[in-house]
């Protein structure tokens, strides 16, 4: 079931009607309509097998969270019964060990299932290249819901979150249908209370949701779908003959395609969620206006970045060996190195993990390493860059420097994309090399004909749509709430805008027949 | 408050009607007037009740294979070619039911290829078929048919379901003012047949649903990307297509109609390109057809003494030209006539179980082509000759100058691979000639392409 389909539209209408009716008749049980809709969606879109996985993950984390909370309560009671400090410490240590055991068990089960289904096949192919595949199929959205529920358990362990006593409510948090396809990875404290709270129809909120949904459809269809075939053909069969100019065009197109697909898909699901009065965690914030790579990663796939920061980066950066290493480096290379070295190493590890989250293939790991190393080096050499800026009298707050920074970040991100969009590291390296050594070997039109692109690469109307999205993002970047402004337009103007957007979306539908309407991040 | 709500509802209704009108207007301007499918439907509607007893159906494979006049001359039938471009099997099923009801047809010839069952129905041609079908329906029937499209099992869960409300998105004239104005003008001034002739000047309409193009397949210029096996994934049968085929079999069986499922002939490189997948997939299809009471005939596997298409019979890799369709339809009609006298005609065909016998019969090189890759400063050329026994093929590689002069790089040898050392980057034109070791010809087939290195 694709999001843009009659099947989903009918499903959505039914779910929405049930939600509103139940909200009026029995507000306290309104959330059960969402739960039922989510389970139906999961079965229709992913099958019974997928449902089994999401229910299992939910059950395991529900039990674990309750056990953690119970252990904490018993720990408090036991500590209260002991009068001396050493005794309290011993009790705490005993219960902490038990809590760790529970947490480890929950994480091993959830991440173990994810790891087995997602990586075992690839690992086997490396270990035994001639072995036939196991035919493991990833259940829909497993990477997203696994991270979401493990984050919840870790928060309960850390005492940042109260355990949910109701299994059905916890299942709704895990399986809430808009988030299932490609996230975002929501925090329990922001999403769960909204899911179970009664909502009455809010016309303005629904209009905002509808605008977001429309914008998402526009990004996905008028841009991403239209570029999919071109990108596939450019990078489908790479060899040393590929002109660097074609690589540049391909990477620019891939940037636009990925943004249109992922952020468009997120806009669609966030818009759908807003129709129910529920706001999910943000996942994008005008990423191509980032002034550095670390800034980019705070704007792109924000929910994954936040998960990695909270559950991998901080715990890793604060472990004793890294702290020690930082101290030693500080004594030898100065205070800045001492303070940042641990964080830099943690950053490299985090980005390697982000790469691994995308897949176990080598190109994802190289892509993660590339990002991690650049972020780490930028931190490590920050004082040097400061001094250089001072020596060159660069005003880093000025608009021109901001533009240069945005362009520089875009180039760094685009180079990294090379490892993301190609299945083989060797192909990515060939492409990068040819952008330097073989940019334009023969006239452009001659090269296109030899490569089978007689009809050109990117239609002009796609460039127009990209320009529209650029302007919208620019307005958001300048603090303008575009959706709110749009809703202030006269109805006829809004209607005209919807018609024009609709024309661009409809005229892309023929391409959907060729390339399919699925989302790129649904495969993760 | 009530008035305000009423106003909003009214405004929304007006906007919806305006959007629907805009959509209809776009359809009028952009959807091409005078498609082949429209022409075929209009010819079908012009038939007198009971005028035909044989119905030919299928996609373009069938449409450009069955010449009703030639078939009727050999079979003594009165046939109509109701095949349309990319016709899905459920559309074929609908057409059969209609022809049984309106004409009492006694014989159905369903033409297909190895790709027919694996390929999901295409929304663009499905809509065209449905629109042509709806043309003479009353508004209620039309609305019912229109709503059935998004609910169709193959489209319901995909974007095509919503897209079906915007048919112009799938089928449209070139998006430039001249083409759009021309289409609108044609709607206002031309008949369907005139518009079809104007749209597609190469198309020859022969009547009884049949039209074709008088083109000839250039055997020395078939690139790897033009070989069907490199374009279509045939690894899995589509459930919807299988169900539709079973419905066709059940319908014909129930009504006592002779059903012939005919795999239409194609140049042998098309069959050979699929390798072992061809006998594997097609024997499964044969079992389904025969279990359902149909007669299965794969004309790619017919013995050469019973029928053998000529090189000049094909208009492109997948279709006959008129001369080829005429010869094939005569042979088909004659064979069906023999079958209907009780003769066992299956002995005229190679069996999928003895695939080697078929391969041994394919001694002529159908085509040759090549692919290139560049690695370590070397340009590697991999030639492929489509023939039953590739070991008998000899290859010659040449570089071709801008003026067309060919310089042999490596003379005749059985090695299909060549590695050329190139300095820097650029383009070059390569030619590969192929001949059988015992061929009397200097060259059997050639292929030339300009490649980047």
PDB file of N, CA, C and O in Angstrom, chain B residues 65-75 299 306-307 322-337:
ATOM      1  N   UNK B  65       0.389  -9.578 -35.279  1.00  0.00           N
ATOM      2  CA  UNK B  65       0.652 -10.930 -35.793  1.00  0.00           C
ATOM      3  C   UNK B  65      -0.546 -11.505 -36.544  1.00  0.00           C
ATOM      4  O   UNK B  65      -0.378 -12.279 -37.481  1.00  0.00           O
ATOM      5  N   UNK B  66      -1.750 -11.160 -36.093  1.00  0.00           N
ATOM      6  CA  UNK B  66      -2.937 -11.799 -36.651  1.00  0.00           C
ATOM      7  C   UNK B  66      -3.571 -10.926 -37.738  1.00  0.00           C
ATOM      8  O   UNK B  66      -4.168  -9.885 -37.429  1.00  0.00           O
ATOM      9  N   UNK B  67      -3.415 -11.371 -38.965  1.00  0.00           N
ATOM     10  CA  UNK B  67      -4.029 -10.681 -40.109  1.00  0.00           C
ATOM     11  C   UNK B  67      -5.359 -11.401 -40.394  1.00  0.00           C
ATOM     12  O   UNK B  67      -5.356 -12.533 -40.899  1.00  0.00           O
ATOM     13  N   UNK B  68      -6.491 -10.783 -40.045  1.00  0.00           N
ATOM     14  CA  UNK B  68      -7.764 -11.512 -40.163  1.00  0.00           C
ATOM     15  C   UNK B  68      -8.025 -12.056 -41.568  1.00  0.00           C
ATOM     16  O   UNK B  68      -8.532 -13.172 -41.715  1.00  0.00           O
ATOM     17  N   UNK B  69      -7.660 -11.303 -42.614  1.00  0.00           N
ATOM     18  CA  UNK B  69      -7.939 -11.755 -43.978  1.00  0.00           C
ATOM     19  C   UNK B  69      -7.177 -13.040 -44.287  1.00  0.00           C
ATOM     20  O   UNK B  69      -7.739 -14.005 -44.826  1.00  0.00           O
ATOM     21  N   UNK B  70      -5.887 -13.062 -43.915  1.00  0.00           N
ATOM     22  CA  UNK B  70      -5.066 -14.246 -44.189  1.00  0.00           C
ATOM     23  C   UNK B  70      -5.527 -15.436 -43.347  1.00  0.00           C
ATOM     24  O   UNK B  70      -5.565 -16.579 -43.818  1.00  0.00           O
ATOM     25  N   UNK B  71      -5.864 -15.148 -42.107  1.00  0.00           N
ATOM     26  CA  UNK B  71      -6.335 -16.203 -41.211  1.00  0.00           C
ATOM     27  C   UNK B  71      -7.635 -16.817 -41.745  1.00  0.00           C
ATOM     28  O   UNK B  71      -7.783 -18.049 -41.814  1.00  0.00           O
ATOM     29  N   UNK B  72      -8.536 -15.941 -42.152  1.00  0.00           N
ATOM     30  CA  UNK B  72      -9.838 -16.422 -42.634  1.00  0.00           C
ATOM     31  C   UNK B  72      -9.675 -17.243 -43.918  1.00  0.00           C
ATOM     32  O   UNK B  72     -10.377 -18.245 -44.116  1.00  0.00           O
ATOM     33  N   UNK B  73      -8.743 -16.793 -44.777  1.00  0.00           N
ATOM     34  CA  UNK B  73      -8.538 -17.515 -46.038  1.00  0.00           C
ATOM     35  C   UNK B  73      -8.065 -18.944 -45.771  1.00  0.00           C
ATOM     36  O   UNK B  73      -8.450 -19.890 -46.452  1.00  0.00           O
ATOM     37  N   UNK B  74      -7.238 -19.112 -44.751  1.00  0.00           N
ATOM     38  CA  UNK B  74      -6.702 -20.443 -44.459  1.00  0.00           C
ATOM     39  C   UNK B  74      -7.638 -21.283 -43.605  1.00  0.00           C
ATOM     40  O   UNK B  74      -7.660 -22.495 -43.697  1.00  0.00           O
ATOM     41  N   UNK B  75      -8.421 -20.614 -42.760  1.00  0.00           N
ATOM     42  CA  UNK B  75      -9.218 -21.326 -41.771  1.00  0.00           C
ATOM     43  C   UNK B  75     -10.704 -21.368 -42.118  1.00  0.00           C
ATOM     44  O   UNK B  75     -11.457 -22.175 -41.551  1.00  0.00           O
ATOM     45  N   UNK B 299       4.895 -20.697 -31.404  1.00  0.00           N
ATOM     46  CA  UNK B 299       5.434 -20.630 -32.761  1.00  0.00           C
ATOM     47  C   UNK B 299       6.913 -20.284 -32.815  1.00  0.00           C
ATOM     48  O   UNK B 299       7.506 -20.272 -33.894  1.00  0.00           O
ATOM     49  N   UNK B 306       7.478 -26.798 -40.999  1.00  0.00           N
ATOM     50  CA  UNK B 306       6.054 -26.456 -40.861  1.00  0.00           C
ATOM     51  C   UNK B 306       5.835 -24.960 -41.086  1.00  0.00           C
ATOM     52  O   UNK B 306       4.862 -24.544 -41.716  1.00  0.00           O
ATOM     53  N   UNK B 307       6.722 -24.174 -40.545  1.00  0.00           N
ATOM     54  CA  UNK B 307       6.647 -22.717 -40.734  1.00  0.00           C
ATOM     55  C   UNK B 307       7.951 -22.106 -40.240  1.00  0.00           C
ATOM     56  O   UNK B 307       8.437 -22.448 -39.154  1.00  0.00           O
ATOM     57  N   UNK B 322       3.488  -6.153 -42.052  1.00  0.00           N
ATOM     58  CA  UNK B 322       2.298  -6.749 -42.697  1.00  0.00           C
ATOM     59  C   UNK B 322       2.591  -8.044 -43.450  1.00  0.00           C
ATOM     60  O   UNK B 322       1.816  -9.004 -43.358  1.00  0.00           O
ATOM     61  N   UNK B 323       3.717  -8.098 -44.185  1.00  0.00           N
ATOM     62  CA  UNK B 323       4.031  -9.311 -44.950  1.00  0.00           C
ATOM     63  C   UNK B 323       4.244 -10.492 -44.005  1.00  0.00           C
ATOM     64  O   UNK B 323       3.779 -11.617 -44.249  1.00  0.00           O
ATOM     65  N   UNK B 324       4.950 -10.227 -42.911  1.00  0.00           N
ATOM     66  CA  UNK B 324       5.216 -11.284 -41.938  1.00  0.00           C
ATOM     67  C   UNK B 324       3.930 -11.762 -41.268  1.00  0.00           C
ATOM     68  O   UNK B 324       3.724 -12.970 -41.063  1.00  0.00           O
ATOM     69  N   UNK B 325       3.069 -10.793 -40.908  1.00  0.00           N
ATOM     70  CA  UNK B 325       1.813 -11.159 -40.255  1.00  0.00           C
ATOM     71  C   UNK B 325       0.947 -11.987 -41.198  1.00  0.00           C
ATOM     72  O   UNK B 325       0.283 -12.943 -40.774  1.00  0.00           O
ATOM     73  N   UNK B 326       0.982 -11.646 -42.476  1.00  0.00           N
ATOM     74  CA  UNK B 326       0.171 -12.392 -43.455  1.00  0.00           C
ATOM     75  C   UNK B 326       0.659 -13.829 -43.563  1.00  0.00           C
ATOM     76  O   UNK B 326      -0.132 -14.774 -43.492  1.00  0.00           O
ATOM     77  N   UNK B 327       1.978 -14.001 -43.692  1.00  0.00           N
ATOM     78  CA  UNK B 327       2.535 -15.357 -43.802  1.00  0.00           C
ATOM     79  C   UNK B 327       2.245 -16.165 -42.538  1.00  0.00           C
ATOM     80  O   UNK B 327       1.853 -17.322 -42.593  1.00  0.00           O
ATOM     81  N   UNK B 328       2.436 -15.505 -41.399  1.00  0.00           N
ATOM     82  CA  UNK B 328       2.212 -16.215 -40.139  1.00  0.00           C
ATOM     83  C   UNK B 328       0.734 -16.593 -39.980  1.00  0.00           C
ATOM     84  O   UNK B 328       0.408 -17.714 -39.576  1.00  0.00           O
ATOM     85  N   UNK B 329      -0.154 -15.665 -40.304  1.00  0.00           N
ATOM     86  CA  UNK B 329      -1.588 -15.939 -40.118  1.00  0.00           C
ATOM     87  C   UNK B 329      -2.048 -17.073 -41.025  1.00  0.00           C
ATOM     88  O   UNK B 329      -2.903 -17.892 -40.638  1.00  0.00           O
ATOM     89  N   UNK B 330      -1.480 -17.126 -42.231  1.00  0.00           N
ATOM     90  CA  UNK B 330      -1.799 -18.254 -43.134  1.00  0.00           C
ATOM     91  C   UNK B 330      -1.368 -19.568 -42.495  1.00  0.00           C
ATOM     92  O   UNK B 330      -2.128 -20.550 -42.458  1.00  0.00           O
ATOM     93  N   UNK B 331      -0.144 -19.567 -41.968  1.00  0.00           N
ATOM     94  CA  UNK B 331       0.369 -20.805 -41.360  1.00  0.00           C
ATOM     95  C   UNK B 331      -0.455 -21.185 -40.128  1.00  0.00           C
ATOM     96  O   UNK B 331      -0.787 -22.367 -39.923  1.00  0.00           O
ATOM     97  N   UNK B 332      -0.799 -20.182 -39.330  1.00  0.00           N
ATOM     98  CA  UNK B 332      -1.592 -20.439 -38.127  1.00  0.00           C
ATOM     99  C   UNK B 332      -2.973 -20.991 -38.500  1.00  0.00           C
ATOM    100  O   UNK B 332      -3.441 -21.984 -37.909  1.00  0.00           O
ATOM    101  N   UNK B 333      -3.597 -20.337 -39.484  1.00  0.00           N
ATOM    102  CA  UNK B 333      -4.928 -20.773 -39.908  1.00  0.00           C
ATOM    103  C   UNK B 333      -4.893 -22.214 -40.396  1.00  0.00           C
ATOM    104  O   UNK B 333      -5.761 -23.029 -40.044  1.00  0.00           O
ATOM    105  N   UNK B 334      -3.854 -22.526 -41.192  1.00  0.00           N
ATOM    106  CA  UNK B 334      -3.748 -23.880 -41.725  1.00  0.00           C
ATOM    107  C   UNK B 334      -3.547 -24.893 -40.602  1.00  0.00           C
ATOM    108  O   UNK B 334      -4.143 -25.987 -40.602  1.00  0.00           O
ATOM    109  N   UNK B 335      -2.756 -24.522 -39.635  1.00  0.00           N
ATOM    110  CA  UNK B 335      -2.481 -25.431 -38.524  1.00  0.00           C
ATOM    111  C   UNK B 335      -3.730 -25.657 -37.669  1.00  0.00           C
ATOM    112  O   UNK B 335      -4.026 -26.790 -37.257  1.00  0.00           O
ATOM    113  N   UNK B 336      -4.454 -24.568 -37.393  1.00  0.00           N
ATOM    114  CA  UNK B 336      -5.679 -24.697 -36.590  1.00  0.00           C
ATOM    115  C   UNK B 336      -6.703 -25.553 -37.353  1.00  0.00           C
ATOM    116  O   UNK B 336      -7.392 -26.396 -36.762  1.00  0.00           O
ATOM    117  N   UNK B 337      -6.757 -25.336 -38.672  1.00  0.00           N
ATOM    118  CA  UNK B 337      -7.693 -26.132 -39.480  1.00  0.00           C
ATOM    119  C   UNK B 337      -7.361 -27.620 -39.348  1.00  0.00           C
ATOM    120  O   UNK B 337      -8.260 -28.460 -39.197  1.00  0.00           O
TER     121      UNK B 337
END
